[in-house]
Amino acid sequence: MIRVAVAGAAGRMGETVCAAVDGAEDMELVGRADPLLGTTLQEVLPGAEVVVDFTRPDTALGNALACVRARVHVVIGTTGFDPAPLRQARPADGHARANVLIAPNFAIGAVLMMRFAAEAARHMQKAEIVELHHDGKLDAPSGTAARTAELMAEAAGGPPPPIHSVRLPGLVAHQEVILGDVGQTLTIRHDTISRESFMPGVLLAVRRVGTLQQSPVVGLENLLFDPTADA
Ligand SMILES: NC(=O)c1ccc[n+]([C@@H]2O[C@H](COP(=O)([O-])OP(=O)(O)OC[C@H]3O[C@@H](n4cnc5c(N)ncnc54)[C@H](O)[C@@H]3O)[C@@H](O)[C@H]2O)c1
């Protein structure tokens, strides 16, 4: 059994993750940290092997550093923060490592969208990204759009495509990558209809974070595909 604690447990994603962990036969939900529940991360860390963080852009880094120092692996879904300090993060006792896996999007369809967009960027002149989210989202552009732009720039060797952000009630999480060339366009679109779409990816990350060969790892694609294979 993997002992899992969830940070942001009272939030939209955190509640869904708690239910998914509760329903997984190989996992035990050992803590729900959230100011709204009156429970801090520090209180749940001692009993956990893995923390899943779906909090806020201004708390995710501090939470992750606290996990690594306590030698607890951490899976981060929170977007909109700079993870650079995690490269230097070490456990407080300096011995065994705690791993960090960051994924801007845990939905398999979104991971495929990013992969296909990177491939298409090699062959078409220009592209723009339109990302659309519910109006409770704190960061813009979305972590998925920023990661897509980064992967496309890496693949095509040019500047990252511009990103347009839409925030409206009624939306969950959606993205269109529109590529243009002479006399034609190609649109690659992904729609998240419900937050359950993220759960298989989150559970996979919980199962695998302890065995990563390096840390931090950014992107669920690193668990799904051979990174040396062509997109
Ligand atoms: N990676 C993905 O696949 C994916 C998918 C959806 C959302 N997200 C990201 O997940 C994050 C959370 O989204 P949401 O819609 O659930 O937000 P939300 O506002 O519904 O939930 C955030 C929760 O975190 C709690 N919180 C704040 N500070 C905390 C702390 N220090 N410790 C513990 N909990 C704390 C809040 O009280 C709140 O309950 C956002 O950054 C969002 O962009 C990522």
Coordinates of C-alpha atoms and ligand atoms in Angstrom, one line a residue:
M1 CA 0.0 0.0 0.0
I2 CA 1.3 3.5 -0.9
R3 CA 0.5 6.0 1.9
V4 CA -0.8 9.1 0.1
A5 CA -1.6 12.6 1.5
V6 CA -3.3 15.3 -0.5
A7 CA -2.5 19.0 -0.2
G8 CA -5.4 21.2 -1.4
A9 CA -7.7 18.4 -0.3
A10 CA -10.8 20.7 -0.1
G11 CA -10.3 22.1 -3.6
R12 CA -11.9 21.2 -6.9
M13 CA -9.0 18.9 -7.9
G14 CA -8.0 17.9 -4.4
E15 CA -11.4 16.4 -3.6
T16 CA -11.4 14.4 -6.8
V17 CA -7.9 13.1 -6.0
C18 CA -8.9 12.1 -2.5
A19 CA -11.8 10.1 -4.0
A20 CA -9.5 8.5 -6.6
V21 CA -6.8 7.5 -4.0
D22 CA -9.6 6.2 -1.7
G23 CA -10.8 4.0 -4.6
A24 CA -7.3 2.7 -5.5
E25 CA -6.6 -0.8 -4.2
D26 CA -2.9 -0.2 -3.8
M27 CA -3.2 3.2 -2.0
E28 CA -4.2 4.4 1.4
L29 CA -5.3 8.0 1.9
V30 CA -3.5 9.1 5.1
G31 CA -4.0 12.8 5.2
R32 CA -6.0 15.7 3.8
A33 CA -4.2 19.0 4.1
D34 CA -6.0 22.3 3.4
P35 CA -6.5 25.5 5.4
L36 CA -10.2 25.0 4.7
L37 CA -10.1 21.7 6.7
G38 CA -7.9 23.2 9.4
T39 CA -5.1 20.7 8.6
T40 CA -1.6 21.8 7.6
L41 CA 0.8 19.9 5.3
Q42 CA 3.3 19.6 8.2
E43 CA 0.7 17.6 10.2
V44 CA 0.1 15.0 7.5
L45 CA 3.8 14.7 6.3
P46 CA 4.9 12.2 9.0
G47 CA 2.5 9.4 7.9
A48 CA 2.9 9.9 4.1
E49 CA 5.1 8.3 1.5
V50 CA 3.8 10.5 -1.4
V51 CA 2.1 13.9 -1.3
V52 CA -0.1 15.0 -4.2
D53 CA -0.3 18.8 -4.4
F54 CA -3.1 20.6 -6.1
T55 CA -3.0 24.0 -4.3
R56 CA -2.2 27.5 -5.5
P57 CA 0.7 29.0 -7.5
D58 CA 2.0 30.8 -4.4
T59 CA 2.0 27.7 -2.1
A60 CA 3.1 24.8 -4.4
L61 CA 6.8 25.5 -4.2
G62 CA 6.9 25.8 -0.4
N63 CA 4.9 22.7 0.0
A64 CA 7.1 20.7 -2.4
L65 CA 10.3 21.9 -0.6
A66 CA 8.7 20.8 2.8
C67 CA 8.0 17.4 1.3
V68 CA 11.5 16.8 0.0
R69 CA 13.1 18.0 3.2
A70 CA 10.8 15.4 5.1
R71 CA 11.9 12.8 2.5
V72 CA 8.4 12.4 1.1
H73 CA 7.9 12.1 -2.6
V74 CA 5.7 14.7 -4.2
V75 CA 3.5 14.8 -7.3
I76 CA 2.6 18.3 -8.2
G77 CA -0.4 19.3 -10.4
T78 CA -0.4 22.9 -9.3
T79 CA 0.5 25.2 -12.2
G80 CA 1.8 28.8 -12.5
F81 CA 4.9 28.6 -10.3
D82 CA 8.6 28.5 -11.1
P83 CA 9.9 25.0 -10.1
A84 CA 13.6 25.9 -10.5
P85 CA 14.5 25.8 -6.8
L86 CA 13.4 22.1 -6.7
R87 CA 16.5 21.2 -8.6
Q88 CA 18.6 21.9 -5.6
A89 CA 16.1 20.5 -3.0
R90 CA 17.5 17.8 -0.8
P91 CA 16.2 15.9 2.3
A92 CA 17.0 17.5 5.6
D93 CA 19.2 14.5 6.6
G94 CA 21.0 14.6 3.3
H95 CA 20.6 10.8 2.8
A96 CA 18.0 9.1 0.6
R97 CA 16.4 11.3 -2.1
A98 CA 12.8 12.3 -2.3
N99 CA 11.6 12.6 -5.9
V100 CA 9.4 15.4 -7.5
L101 CA 7.2 14.8 -10.5
I102 CA 5.5 17.9 -11.9
A103 CA 2.8 17.6 -14.6
P104 CA 1.0 20.6 -16.0
N105 CA -1.7 18.3 -17.3
F106 CA -2.5 14.7 -16.1
A107 CA -5.1 14.0 -18.9
I108 CA -3.8 11.5 -21.5
G109 CA -5.6 13.5 -24.3
A110 CA -3.8 16.7 -23.3
V111 CA -0.4 14.9 -23.2
L112 CA -1.2 13.6 -26.7
M113 CA -2.3 17.1 -27.9
M114 CA 1.1 18.5 -26.8
R115 CA 3.0 15.7 -28.5
F116 CA 1.0 16.1 -31.8
A117 CA 1.4 19.9 -31.6
A118 CA 5.2 19.5 -31.3
E119 CA 5.3 17.2 -34.3
A120 CA 3.0 19.5 -36.4
A121 CA 5.2 22.6 -35.5
R122 CA 8.1 21.0 -37.3
H123 CA 6.1 21.1 -40.6
M124 CA 4.0 24.2 -40.6
Q125 CA 5.0 27.9 -40.7
K126 CA 3.3 29.4 -37.7
A127 CA 1.1 28.6 -34.8
E128 CA -0.9 30.2 -32.0
I129 CA -2.4 28.6 -28.9
V130 CA -5.8 29.4 -27.4
E131 CA -6.4 28.1 -23.9
L132 CA -9.9 28.4 -22.3
H133 CA -10.6 27.7 -18.6
H134 CA -13.2 28.3 -15.8
D135 CA -13.0 31.8 -14.3
G136 CA -11.7 30.4 -10.9
K137 CA -8.3 29.6 -12.4
L138 CA -5.6 31.8 -10.8
D139 CA -2.8 31.6 -13.4
A140 CA -2.7 32.7 -17.0
P141 CA -1.4 31.4 -19.4
S142 CA -2.2 27.9 -18.2
G143 CA 0.6 25.5 -17.4
T144 CA -0.5 23.3 -20.2
A145 CA -0.3 26.1 -22.8
A146 CA 3.1 27.2 -21.5
R147 CA 4.4 23.6 -21.7
T148 CA 2.9 23.1 -25.2
A149 CA 4.6 26.3 -26.4
E150 CA 7.9 25.2 -24.9
L151 CA 7.7 21.7 -26.6
M152 CA 6.7 23.3 -30.0
A153 CA 9.6 25.7 -29.8
E154 CA 12.0 22.9 -29.0
A155 CA 10.7 20.7 -31.8
A156 CA 10.6 23.5 -34.5
G157 CA 13.7 25.4 -33.3
G158 CA 11.9 28.8 -33.4
P159 CA 10.2 31.1 -30.9
P160 CA 7.4 29.8 -28.8
P161 CA 4.0 30.4 -30.3
P162 CA 1.8 33.2 -28.8
I163 CA -0.8 32.1 -26.2
H164 CA -4.3 33.6 -25.8
S165 CA -6.1 33.0 -22.5
V166 CA -9.9 32.9 -22.1
R167 CA -11.5 32.7 -18.5
L168 CA -15.3 32.2 -18.4
P169 CA -17.8 30.4 -16.2
G170 CA -19.1 27.2 -17.8
L171 CA -15.6 26.1 -19.0
V172 CA -13.5 23.4 -17.4
A173 CA -10.1 23.2 -19.3
H174 CA -9.8 23.4 -23.1
Q175 CA -7.0 24.1 -25.5
E176 CA -6.7 24.7 -29.3
V177 CA -3.4 24.7 -31.1
I178 CA -4.0 26.3 -34.5
L179 CA -1.2 25.9 -37.1
G180 CA -1.1 27.9 -40.3
D181 CA 0.6 27.5 -43.6
V182 CA 0.0 28.5 -47.3
G183 CA -3.7 27.9 -48.0
Q184 CA -4.4 25.7 -45.0
T185 CA -4.7 25.5 -41.2
L186 CA -4.6 22.6 -38.8
T187 CA -6.4 22.7 -35.5
I188 CA -5.5 20.3 -32.6
R189 CA -8.1 20.6 -29.8
H190 CA -8.4 19.0 -26.4
D191 CA -11.4 19.3 -24.1
T192 CA -11.5 18.3 -20.4
I193 CA -15.2 17.6 -19.7
S194 CA -14.7 16.5 -16.1
R195 CA -11.9 16.4 -13.5
E196 CA -12.0 12.6 -13.5
S197 CA -10.0 12.8 -16.8
F198 CA -6.9 13.7 -14.7
M199 CA -7.1 10.8 -12.2
P200 CA -5.5 7.9 -14.2
G201 CA -2.5 10.1 -14.8
V202 CA -2.4 11.2 -11.1
L203 CA -2.5 7.6 -9.8
L204 CA 0.1 6.6 -12.3
A205 CA 2.4 9.4 -11.1
V206 CA 1.8 8.3 -7.4
R207 CA 2.8 4.7 -8.3
R208 CA 5.9 5.8 -10.2
V209 CA 7.3 8.9 -8.5
G210 CA 9.3 6.8 -6.0
T211 CA 11.3 5.0 -8.8
L212 CA 12.3 8.0 -10.9
Q213 CA 15.9 7.9 -12.0
Q214 CA 16.2 11.8 -11.8
S215 CA 14.3 14.5 -10.1
P216 CA 12.5 16.8 -10.7
V217 CA 10.8 15.3 -13.8
V218 CA 8.4 17.6 -15.7
G219 CA 5.6 16.2 -17.8
L220 CA 3.5 13.0 -17.6
E221 CA 4.9 12.1 -21.1
N222 CA 8.1 10.9 -19.3
L223 CA 6.0 8.1 -17.7
L224 CA 4.0 7.3 -20.8
F225 CA 6.4 7.3 -23.7
D226 CA 9.9 6.4 -24.5
P227 CA 11.6 9.8 -24.4
T228 CA 14.1 8.8 -27.1
A229 CA 11.3 7.8 -29.5
D230 CA 10.3 10.3 -32.3
A231 CA 7.1 12.3 -31.5
Ligands
LIG1 N1 -1.9 19.3 -13.6 C1 -3.2 19.1 -14.0 O1 -3.6 18.2 -14.7 C2 -4.2 20.1 -13.4 C3 -5.6 20.0 -13.7 C4 -6.5 20.9 -13.1 C5 -6.0 21.9 -12.3 N2 -4.7 22.0 -12.1 C6 -4.1 23.1 -11.2 O2 -4.3 22.6 -9.9 C7 -4.3 23.7 -9.0 C8 -5.6 23.6 -8.1 O3 -6.8 23.8 -8.9 P1 -8.2 23.7 -8.3 O4 -9.1 24.1 -9.4 O5 -8.4 22.5 -7.5 O6 -8.1 25.0 -7.2 P2 -9.0 25.2 -5.9 O7 -8.9 26.7 -5.6 O8 -10.4 24.6 -6.1 O9 -8.2 24.4 -4.8 C9 -7.0 24.8 -4.2 C10 -7.1 24.3 -2.7 O10 -5.8 24.5 -2.1 C11 -6.0 24.9 -0.8 N3 -4.7 25.5 -0.3 C12 -4.3 26.8 -0.4 N4 -3.1 26.9 0.2 C13 -2.8 25.6 0.7 C14 -1.6 25.1 1.4 N5 -0.6 25.9 1.7 N6 -1.6 23.8 1.7 C15 -2.7 23.0 1.4 N7 -3.8 23.4 0.7 C16 -3.8 24.7 0.4 C17 -7.2 25.9 -0.9 O11 -7.8 26.1 0.4 C18 -8.1 25.2 -1.9 O12 -9.0 24.3 -1.2 C19 -4.3 25.0 -9.9 O13 -3.0 25.4 -9.9 C20 -4.7 24.4 -11.2 O14 -4.2 25.2 -12.3 C21 -3.8 21.2 -12.7

